[in-house]
């Protein structure tokens, strides 16, 4: 199973920007699969925020983040990114990366906390 390590979360003011990173590591893993960013706020279900195809040419976004977030990937580095601009308090959540769809093992990394507050 792939190990996923998210980083880059922080406390920022509304309107600020952050860039999240997700490093994947697994022996023999080609990183040739659709990936996505998920987020979960306290008391709410985990939701899919953005996806990116294996080659990076196709992306999708939740309506709530479209136009503000950009997902990208660096396949040689086996790293996934999420550029977040014009952050809003509603973006506050723990952000996770994973394959899309999620694997049957239901493995999740530790996530990274994003807090948008004045």
Coordinates of C-alpha atoms in Angstrom, one line a residue:
X1 CA 0.0 0.0 0.0
X2 CA 1.2 3.5 -0.8
X3 CA 2.3 5.7 2.1
X4 CA 0.9 9.3 1.9
X5 CA 2.4 12.2 3.8
X6 CA 0.6 15.6 3.6
X7 CA 2.3 18.9 4.6
X8 CA 1.9 22.6 4.1
X9 CA -1.1 23.4 6.3
X10 CA -1.1 26.4 8.5
X11 CA -3.1 29.2 10.1
X12 CA -3.8 31.9 7.6
X13 CA -6.1 34.9 7.3
X14 CA -9.1 35.1 4.9
X15 CA -7.8 35.9 1.4
X16 CA -4.5 34.3 2.0
X17 CA -2.8 31.5 0.1
X18 CA -1.3 28.1 0.9
X19 CA 0.3 25.3 -1.1
X20 CA -0.2 21.8 0.2
X21 CA 2.1 18.9 -0.7
X22 CA 1.5 15.2 -0.6
X23 CA 4.4 12.8 -0.9
X24 CA 3.7 9.2 -1.9
X25 CA 6.1 6.4 -1.2
X26 CA 5.9 2.7 -2.0
X27 CA 8.3 0.2 -3.5
X28 CA 7.4 -0.4 -7.1
X29 CA 4.6 2.2 -7.2
X30 CA 4.5 4.0 -10.5
X31 CA 2.3 6.9 -9.3
X32 CA 0.3 6.3 -12.5
X33 CA -3.2 6.7 -11.1
X34 CA -5.8 9.3 -10.6
X35 CA -5.2 11.2 -7.4
X36 CA -7.3 13.7 -5.4
X37 CA -7.4 16.0 -2.4
X38 CA -10.0 15.5 0.2
X39 CA -10.9 17.5 3.3
X40 CA -12.8 17.0 6.5
X41 CA -14.0 19.6 8.9
X42 CA -15.1 18.7 12.5
X43 CA -18.6 17.2 12.5
X44 CA -18.7 16.9 8.7
X45 CA -18.2 14.1 6.3
X46 CA -14.9 13.9 4.3
X47 CA -15.4 15.5 0.9
X48 CA -13.5 15.3 -2.4
X49 CA -12.1 18.7 -3.3
X50 CA -10.1 18.2 -6.5
X51 CA -8.9 15.4 -8.7
X52 CA -6.2 15.0 -11.3
X53 CA -5.7 12.3 -13.9
X54 CA -2.6 10.1 -14.0
X55 CA -0.8 12.3 -16.5
X56 CA -2.0 15.6 -15.1
X57 CA -4.0 16.7 -18.1
X58 CA -7.4 16.4 -16.7
X59 CA -8.7 18.0 -13.4
X60 CA -11.9 18.4 -11.6
X61 CA -13.0 20.6 -8.7
X62 CA -15.8 20.9 -6.2
X63 CA -18.0 23.9 -6.9
X64 CA -17.0 25.4 -3.6
X65 CA -13.3 25.7 -4.6
X66 CA -13.5 26.1 -8.4
X67 CA -11.5 29.1 -9.5
X68 CA -9.6 29.4 -6.3
X69 CA -7.7 26.0 -6.0
X70 CA -5.4 24.3 -8.4
X71 CA -4.3 20.7 -8.2
X72 CA -1.1 19.6 -9.9
X73 CA 1.4 16.7 -9.7
X74 CA 5.0 15.9 -10.2
X75 CA 5.1 12.3 -11.2
X76 CA 8.9 11.8 -11.1
X77 CA 8.9 13.1 -7.5
X78 CA 5.6 11.2 -6.7
X79 CA 4.2 14.4 -5.2
X80 CA 0.8 15.9 -5.4
X81 CA 0.1 19.6 -4.8
X82 CA -2.8 21.8 -4.0
X83 CA -2.4 25.6 -4.5
X84 CA -5.1 27.4 -2.5
X85 CA -5.8 31.0 -3.1
X86 CA -8.4 33.5 -1.8
X87 CA -8.9 31.2 1.2
X88 CA -12.2 31.5 3.1
X89 CA -13.1 30.4 6.7
X90 CA -15.2 27.6 5.1
X91 CA -12.0 26.1 3.8
X92 CA -10.9 25.2 7.4
X93 CA -10.4 21.5 7.6
X94 CA -7.9 18.7 7.7
X95 CA -6.7 18.0 4.1
X96 CA -5.8 14.6 2.9
X97 CA -4.5 13.2 -0.4
X98 CA -5.4 9.7 -1.8
X99 CA -6.2 7.8 -4.9
X100 CA -9.5 8.4 -6.6
X101 CA -11.5 6.3 -5.9
X102 CA -10.1 5.4 -2.5
X103 CA -8.7 1.9 -2.1
X104 CA -10.6 -0.9 -0.4
X105 CA -8.1 -0.8 2.5
X106 CA -9.4 2.7 3.4
X107 CA -5.9 3.9 4.2
X108 CA -5.4 7.5 5.0
X109 CA -2.4 9.6 5.9
X110 CA -2.2 11.9 8.9
X111 CA -3.5 14.9 6.9
X112 CA -2.5 18.5 7.3
X113 CA -4.5 21.1 9.1
X114 CA -5.6 24.3 7.3
X115 CA -7.2 27.0 9.4
X116 CA -8.5 30.2 7.9
X117 CA -9.4 32.8 10.5
X118 CA -8.8 36.4 11.5

